[in-house]
Amino acid sequence: IFAVVSLYAVNLLKGGGVKTDPIIASIIQDDIEQMKKDLASDSTKANIVDEQGRTPLMWAAYVNFKNPELVTKNEEKRMEATKLLLENKADPNLTDKDGWTALLWSSWSGFAKVSSMLIDAGTNINTADRQGQTALMVAALRGNAEVIQVLVEKGADKALKSNEGKSALDLAKEYSEKYPDRKADYDKAVSLLQ
């Protein structure tokens, strides 16, 4: 709700209307019933894009929590949204303006089950963003070991390197030093990537 209100306020100050489509607002608010209504009235909404080029599937794959309990709680809700969008032909391989797919967003968020659903739906597991980072690299820099485990089990290429020449293992080690309070998460990530 905060995100929608903030976006509304910024657009109002700019002199524009709300740019968020109702289906995206429904996803942010975890309102599955409204999503169903929106998709029933126009199934093409499953692939609409916002100003950043993000689709409803990308929004369903995104949260920015570090607390594992909040991530788990939100993932359960977002799995239902992801399933509904995929059933309505949401394309898991679309990219936003930065080259991020829904899989990259779920890797960022720490959504292992959503990541698995997206891979099973046919997303390219090794798609890289404009910086050359894959979902595996994003999960590694965030210390999201459960996502790393899913990606590795489903065939993510551990040898790929970003535009800066860093592999997922390099990133997990680098960010482990930056965030020593999450050492256990990064140690598990490093173990999975070796």
PDB file of C-alpha atoms in Angstrom:
ATOM      1  CA  ILE A   1       0.000   0.000   0.000  1.00  0.00           C
ATOM      2  CA  PHE A   2       2.848   2.372   0.912  1.00  0.00           C
ATOM      3  CA  ALA A   3       4.441   1.858  -2.517  1.00  0.00           C
ATOM      4  CA  VAL A   4       1.212   2.660  -4.343  1.00  0.00           C
ATOM      5  CA  VAL A   5       0.528   5.726  -2.183  1.00  0.00           C
ATOM      6  CA  SER A   6       4.114   6.948  -2.645  1.00  0.00           C
ATOM      7  CA  LEU A   7       3.899   6.511  -6.396  1.00  0.00           C
ATOM      8  CA  TYR A   8       0.580   8.338  -6.444  1.00  0.00           C
ATOM      9  CA  ALA A   9       2.018  11.235  -4.398  1.00  0.00           C
ATOM     10  CA  VAL A  10       5.090  11.586  -6.630  1.00  0.00           C
ATOM     11  CA  ASN A  11       2.983  11.527  -9.791  1.00  0.00           C
ATOM     12  CA  LEU A  12       0.550  14.016  -8.303  1.00  0.00           C
ATOM     13  CA  LEU A  13       3.409  16.399  -7.503  1.00  0.00           C
ATOM     14  CA  LYS A  14       4.699  16.014 -11.054  1.00  0.00           C
ATOM     15  CA  GLY A  15       1.264  16.926 -12.344  1.00  0.00           C
ATOM     16  CA  GLY A  16       0.501  13.475 -13.680  1.00  0.00           C
ATOM     17  CA  GLY A  17      -1.995  10.832 -12.712  1.00  0.00           C
ATOM     18  CA  VAL A  18      -1.266   7.479 -11.195  1.00  0.00           C
ATOM     19  CA  LYS A  19       0.818   5.432 -13.621  1.00  0.00           C
ATOM     20  CA  THR A  20       0.376   2.135 -11.792  1.00  0.00           C
ATOM     21  CA  ASP A  21      -2.028  -0.233 -13.516  1.00  0.00           C
ATOM     22  CA  PRO A  22      -4.671  -1.692 -11.190  1.00  0.00           C
ATOM     23  CA  ILE A  23      -3.291  -5.223 -11.617  1.00  0.00           C
ATOM     24  CA  ILE A  24       0.114  -4.112 -10.329  1.00  0.00           C
ATOM     25  CA  ALA A  25      -1.549  -2.360  -7.403  1.00  0.00           C
ATOM     26  CA  SER A  26      -3.428  -5.612  -6.683  1.00  0.00           C
ATOM     27  CA  ILE A  27      -0.149  -7.541  -6.628  1.00  0.00           C
ATOM     28  CA  ILE A  28       1.547  -5.046  -4.315  1.00  0.00           C
ATOM     29  CA  GLN A  29      -1.466  -5.254  -1.986  1.00  0.00           C
ATOM     30  CA  ASP A  30      -1.590  -9.078  -2.256  1.00  0.00           C
ATOM     31  CA  ASP A  31      -5.206  -8.827  -3.441  1.00  0.00           C
ATOM     32  CA  ILE A  32      -5.600 -12.064  -5.425  1.00  0.00           C
ATOM     33  CA  GLU A  33      -9.348 -11.634  -5.866  1.00  0.00           C
ATOM     34  CA  GLN A  34      -8.852  -8.256  -7.551  1.00  0.00           C
ATOM     35  CA  MET A  35      -6.109  -9.747  -9.733  1.00  0.00           C
ATOM     36  CA  LYS A  36      -8.544 -12.442 -10.862  1.00  0.00           C
ATOM     37  CA  LYS A  37     -11.125  -9.791 -11.761  1.00  0.00           C
ATOM     38  CA  ASP A  38      -8.546  -7.709 -13.646  1.00  0.00           C
ATOM     39  CA  LEU A  39      -7.322 -10.702 -15.639  1.00  0.00           C
ATOM     40  CA  ALA A  40     -10.864 -11.940 -16.317  1.00  0.00           C
ATOM     41  CA  SER A  41     -11.747  -8.583 -17.853  1.00  0.00           C
ATOM     42  CA  ASP A  42      -8.536  -8.371 -19.907  1.00  0.00           C
ATOM     43  CA  SER A  43      -6.059 -11.265 -19.943  1.00  0.00           C
ATOM     44  CA  THR A  44      -3.495  -9.148 -21.834  1.00  0.00           C
ATOM     45  CA  LYS A  45      -2.858  -7.352 -18.529  1.00  0.00           C
ATOM     46  CA  ALA A  46      -0.635 -10.311 -17.599  1.00  0.00           C
ATOM     47  CA  ASN A  47       2.085  -8.790 -19.806  1.00  0.00           C
ATOM     48  CA  ILE A  48       1.576  -5.033 -19.425  1.00  0.00           C
ATOM     49  CA  VAL A  49       4.637  -2.980 -18.545  1.00  0.00           C
ATOM     50  CA  ASP A  50       5.031  -0.020 -16.226  1.00  0.00           C
ATOM     51  CA  GLU A  51       7.350   2.966 -16.665  1.00  0.00           C
ATOM     52  CA  GLN A  52      10.401   0.870 -15.730  1.00  0.00           C
ATOM     53  CA  GLY A  53       9.371  -1.870 -18.136  1.00  0.00           C
ATOM     54  CA  ARG A  54       8.323  -4.156 -15.278  1.00  0.00           C
ATOM     55  CA  THR A  55       5.534  -6.640 -15.772  1.00  0.00           C
ATOM     56  CA  PRO A  56       3.026  -7.933 -13.207  1.00  0.00           C
ATOM     57  CA  LEU A  57       5.084 -11.138 -13.027  1.00  0.00           C
ATOM     58  CA  MET A  58       8.153  -9.111 -12.037  1.00  0.00           C
ATOM     59  CA  TRP A  59       6.157  -7.308  -9.354  1.00  0.00           C
ATOM     60  CA  ALA A  60       4.866 -10.650  -8.049  1.00  0.00           C
ATOM     61  CA  ALA A  61       8.484 -11.845  -7.778  1.00  0.00           C
ATOM     62  CA  TYR A  62       9.679  -8.782  -5.839  1.00  0.00           C
ATOM     63  CA  VAL A  63       9.918  -7.790  -2.187  1.00  0.00           C
ATOM     64  CA  ASN A  64      12.769  -6.025  -0.460  1.00  0.00           C
ATOM     65  CA  PHE A  65      12.865  -7.634   2.969  1.00  0.00           C
ATOM     66  CA  LYS A  66      15.912  -9.100   4.666  1.00  0.00           C
ATOM     67  CA  ASN A  67      13.916 -10.716   7.476  1.00  0.00           C
ATOM     68  CA  PRO A  68      13.490 -14.408   6.519  1.00  0.00           C
ATOM     69  CA  GLU A  69      10.085 -14.617   8.220  1.00  0.00           C
ATOM     70  CA  LEU A  70       8.744 -11.700   6.167  1.00  0.00           C
ATOM     71  CA  VAL A  71      10.180 -13.178   2.981  1.00  0.00           C
ATOM     72  CA  THR A  72       8.512 -16.536   3.676  1.00  0.00           C
ATOM     73  CA  LYS A  73       5.197 -14.897   4.558  1.00  0.00           C
ATOM     74  CA  ASN A  74       5.231 -12.812   1.381  1.00  0.00           C
ATOM     75  CA  GLU A  75       6.387 -15.666  -0.826  1.00  0.00           C
ATOM     76  CA  GLU A  76       3.307 -17.715   0.013  1.00  0.00           C
ATOM     77  CA  LYS A  77       1.113 -14.853  -1.225  1.00  0.00           C
ATOM     78  CA  ARG A  78       3.279 -14.158  -4.245  1.00  0.00           C
ATOM     79  CA  MET A  79       3.274 -17.823  -5.311  1.00  0.00           C
ATOM     80  CA  GLU A  80      -0.470 -17.598  -5.815  1.00  0.00           C
ATOM     81  CA  ALA A  81      -0.078 -14.388  -7.830  1.00  0.00           C
ATOM     82  CA  THR A  82       2.715 -15.938  -9.918  1.00  0.00           C
ATOM     83  CA  LYS A  83       0.638 -19.030 -10.641  1.00  0.00           C
ATOM     84  CA  LEU A  84      -2.360 -16.921 -11.668  1.00  0.00           C
ATOM     85  CA  LEU A  85      -0.250 -14.756 -13.975  1.00  0.00           C
ATOM     86  CA  LEU A  86       1.438 -17.770 -15.590  1.00  0.00           C
ATOM     87  CA  GLU A  87      -1.971 -19.388 -16.145  1.00  0.00           C
ATOM     88  CA  ASN A  88      -2.939 -16.184 -17.974  1.00  0.00           C
ATOM     89  CA  LYS A  89       0.082 -16.460 -20.270  1.00  0.00           C
ATOM     90  CA  ALA A  90       2.440 -14.056 -18.518  1.00  0.00           C
ATOM     91  CA  ASP A  91       5.782 -14.277 -20.319  1.00  0.00           C
ATOM     92  CA  PRO A  92       8.536 -15.148 -17.807  1.00  0.00           C
ATOM     93  CA  ASN A  93      11.267 -14.121 -20.255  1.00  0.00           C
ATOM     94  CA  LEU A  94      10.306 -10.460 -20.618  1.00  0.00           C
ATOM     95  CA  THR A  95      12.901  -8.016 -19.310  1.00  0.00           C
ATOM     96  CA  ASP A  96      12.605  -4.570 -17.755  1.00  0.00           C
ATOM     97  CA  LYS A  97      14.710  -1.541 -18.713  1.00  0.00           C
ATOM     98  CA  ASP A  98      17.664  -2.929 -16.752  1.00  0.00           C
ATOM     99  CA  GLY A  99      17.426  -6.362 -18.348  1.00  0.00           C
ATOM    100  CA  TRP A 100      15.901  -8.007 -15.280  1.00  0.00           C
ATOM    101  CA  THR A 101      13.455 -10.875 -15.699  1.00  0.00           C
ATOM    102  CA  ALA A 102      10.973 -12.056 -13.074  1.00  0.00           C
ATOM    103  CA  LEU A 103      13.563 -14.723 -12.165  1.00  0.00           C
ATOM    104  CA  LEU A 104      16.183 -12.097 -11.388  1.00  0.00           C
ATOM    105  CA  TRP A 105      13.636 -10.309  -9.179  1.00  0.00           C
ATOM    106  CA  SER A 106      12.691 -13.509  -7.340  1.00  0.00           C
ATOM    107  CA  SER A 107      16.401 -14.237  -6.821  1.00  0.00           C
ATOM    108  CA  TRP A 108      16.827 -10.757  -5.334  1.00  0.00           C
ATOM    109  CA  SER A 109      13.803 -11.227  -3.096  1.00  0.00           C
ATOM    110  CA  GLY A 110      14.842 -14.643  -1.809  1.00  0.00           C
ATOM    111  CA  PHE A 111      11.804 -16.407  -3.265  1.00  0.00           C
ATOM    112  CA  ALA A 112      13.057 -19.962  -3.860  1.00  0.00           C
ATOM    113  CA  LYS A 113       9.604 -21.411  -4.630  1.00  0.00           C
ATOM    114  CA  VAL A 114       8.679 -18.582  -6.994  1.00  0.00           C
ATOM    115  CA  SER A 115      12.051 -19.016  -8.708  1.00  0.00           C
ATOM    116  CA  SER A 116      11.320 -22.713  -9.180  1.00  0.00           C
ATOM    117  CA  MET A 117       7.874 -21.935 -10.627  1.00  0.00           C
ATOM    118  CA  LEU A 118       9.366 -19.459 -13.096  1.00  0.00           C
ATOM    119  CA  ILE A 119      12.017 -21.932 -14.250  1.00  0.00           C
ATOM    120  CA  ASP A 120       9.396 -24.654 -14.647  1.00  0.00           C
ATOM    121  CA  ALA A 121       7.339 -22.178 -16.724  1.00  0.00           C
ATOM    122  CA  GLY A 122      10.216 -21.848 -19.196  1.00  0.00           C
ATOM    123  CA  THR A 123      12.201 -18.826 -18.129  1.00  0.00           C
ATOM    124  CA  ASN A 124      15.793 -18.814 -19.313  1.00  0.00           C
ATOM    125  CA  ILE A 125      17.714 -19.608 -16.131  1.00  0.00           C
ATOM    126  CA  ASN A 126      20.934 -17.959 -17.362  1.00  0.00           C
ATOM    127  CA  THR A 127      19.544 -14.667 -18.722  1.00  0.00           C
ATOM    128  CA  ALA A 128      21.856 -11.824 -17.743  1.00  0.00           C
ATOM    129  CA  ASP A 129      20.930  -8.201 -17.064  1.00  0.00           C
ATOM    130  CA  ARG A 130      22.713  -5.177 -18.553  1.00  0.00           C
ATOM    131  CA  GLN A 131      25.556  -5.682 -16.044  1.00  0.00           C
ATOM    132  CA  GLY A 132      25.928  -9.307 -17.086  1.00  0.00           C
ATOM    133  CA  GLN A 133      24.486 -10.600 -13.819  1.00  0.00           C
ATOM    134  CA  THR A 134      22.386 -13.759 -13.860  1.00  0.00           C
ATOM    135  CA  ALA A 135      19.777 -14.837 -11.308  1.00  0.00           C
ATOM    136  CA  LEU A 136      22.448 -17.013  -9.684  1.00  0.00           C
ATOM    137  CA  MET A 137      24.748 -14.006  -9.271  1.00  0.00           C
ATOM    138  CA  VAL A 138      21.951 -11.875  -7.828  1.00  0.00           C
ATOM    139  CA  ALA A 139      21.013 -14.599  -5.333  1.00  0.00           C
ATOM    140  CA  ALA A 140      24.701 -14.927  -4.416  1.00  0.00           C
ATOM    141  CA  LEU A 141      25.244 -11.225  -3.745  1.00  0.00           C
ATOM    142  CA  ARG A 142      22.094 -11.197  -1.607  1.00  0.00           C
ATOM    143  CA  GLY A 143      23.114 -14.352   0.280  1.00  0.00           C
ATOM    144  CA  ASN A 144      19.884 -16.127  -0.700  1.00  0.00           C
ATOM    145  CA  ALA A 145      21.124 -19.694  -0.295  1.00  0.00           C
ATOM    146  CA  GLU A 146      17.718 -21.362  -0.805  1.00  0.00           C
ATOM    147  CA  VAL A 147      17.376 -19.658  -4.182  1.00  0.00           C
ATOM    148  CA  ILE A 148      20.947 -20.618  -5.074  1.00  0.00           C
ATOM    149  CA  GLN A 149      20.165 -24.242  -4.266  1.00  0.00           C
ATOM    150  CA  VAL A 150      17.098 -24.209  -6.557  1.00  0.00           C
ATOM    151  CA  LEU A 151      19.008 -22.508  -9.370  1.00  0.00           C
ATOM    152  CA  VAL A 152      21.955 -24.896  -9.152  1.00  0.00           C
ATOM    153  CA  GLU A 153      19.684 -27.961  -9.012  1.00  0.00           C
ATOM    154  CA  LYS A 154      17.807 -26.716 -12.088  1.00  0.00           C
ATOM    155  CA  GLY A 155      20.965 -26.162 -14.105  1.00  0.00           C
ATOM    156  CA  ALA A 156      22.141 -22.579 -13.614  1.00  0.00           C
ATOM    157  CA  ASP A 157      25.643 -22.100 -14.988  1.00  0.00           C
ATOM    158  CA  LYS A 158      27.986 -21.399 -12.055  1.00  0.00           C
ATOM    159  CA  ALA A 159      30.880 -20.539 -14.391  1.00  0.00           C
ATOM    160  CA  LEU A 160      29.256 -17.472 -15.985  1.00  0.00           C
ATOM    161  CA  LYS A 161      30.796 -14.101 -15.175  1.00  0.00           C
ATOM    162  CA  SER A 162      29.351 -10.593 -15.023  1.00  0.00           C
ATOM    163  CA  ASN A 163      30.598  -7.698 -17.116  1.00  0.00           C
ATOM    164  CA  GLU A 164      33.043  -7.019 -14.247  1.00  0.00           C
ATOM    165  CA  GLY A 165      34.409 -10.564 -14.557  1.00  0.00           C
ATOM    166  CA  LYS A 166      32.809 -11.858 -11.322  1.00  0.00           C
ATOM    167  CA  SER A 167      31.154 -15.236 -10.919  1.00  0.00           C
ATOM    168  CA  ALA A 168      28.356 -16.013  -8.477  1.00  0.00           C
ATOM    169  CA  LEU A 169      30.973 -17.497  -6.128  1.00  0.00           C
ATOM    170  CA  ASP A 170      33.080 -14.318  -6.339  1.00  0.00           C
ATOM    171  CA  LEU A 171      30.030 -12.217  -5.460  1.00  0.00           C
ATOM    172  CA  ALA A 172      29.024 -14.409  -2.518  1.00  0.00           C
ATOM    173  CA  LYS A 173      32.538 -14.107  -1.078  1.00  0.00           C
ATOM    174  CA  GLU A 174      32.676 -10.342  -1.706  1.00  0.00           C
ATOM    175  CA  TYR A 175      29.329  -9.621  -0.087  1.00  0.00           C
ATOM    176  CA  SER A 176      30.114 -11.933   2.822  1.00  0.00           C
ATOM    177  CA  GLU A 177      32.872  -9.502   3.738  1.00  0.00           C
ATOM    178  CA  LYS A 178      30.523  -6.522   3.352  1.00  0.00           C
ATOM    179  CA  TYR A 179      27.813  -8.053   5.543  1.00  0.00           C
ATOM    180  CA  PRO A 180      29.500 -10.049   8.323  1.00  0.00           C
ATOM    181  CA  ASP A 181      26.229 -10.114  10.286  1.00  0.00           C
ATOM    182  CA  ARG A 182      24.900 -12.493   7.599  1.00  0.00           C
ATOM    183  CA  LYS A 183      27.979 -14.714   7.538  1.00  0.00           C
ATOM    184  CA  ALA A 184      26.000 -17.953   7.954  1.00  0.00           C
ATOM    185  CA  ASP A 185      23.862 -17.168   4.884  1.00  0.00           C
ATOM    186  CA  TYR A 186      26.884 -16.329   2.776  1.00  0.00           C
ATOM    187  CA  ASP A 187      28.843 -19.360   4.012  1.00  0.00           C
ATOM    188  CA  LYS A 188      25.994 -21.593   2.834  1.00  0.00           C
ATOM    189  CA  ALA A 189      25.888 -19.725  -0.494  1.00  0.00           C
ATOM    190  CA  VAL A 190      29.638 -20.178  -0.979  1.00  0.00           C
ATOM    191  CA  SER A 191      29.325 -23.873  -0.175  1.00  0.00           C
ATOM    192  CA  LEU A 192      26.607 -24.338  -2.796  1.00  0.00           C
ATOM    193  CA  LEU A 193      28.590 -22.451  -5.426  1.00  0.00           C
ATOM    194  CA  GLN A 194      31.937 -24.267  -5.034  1.00  0.00           C
TER     195      GLN A 194
END
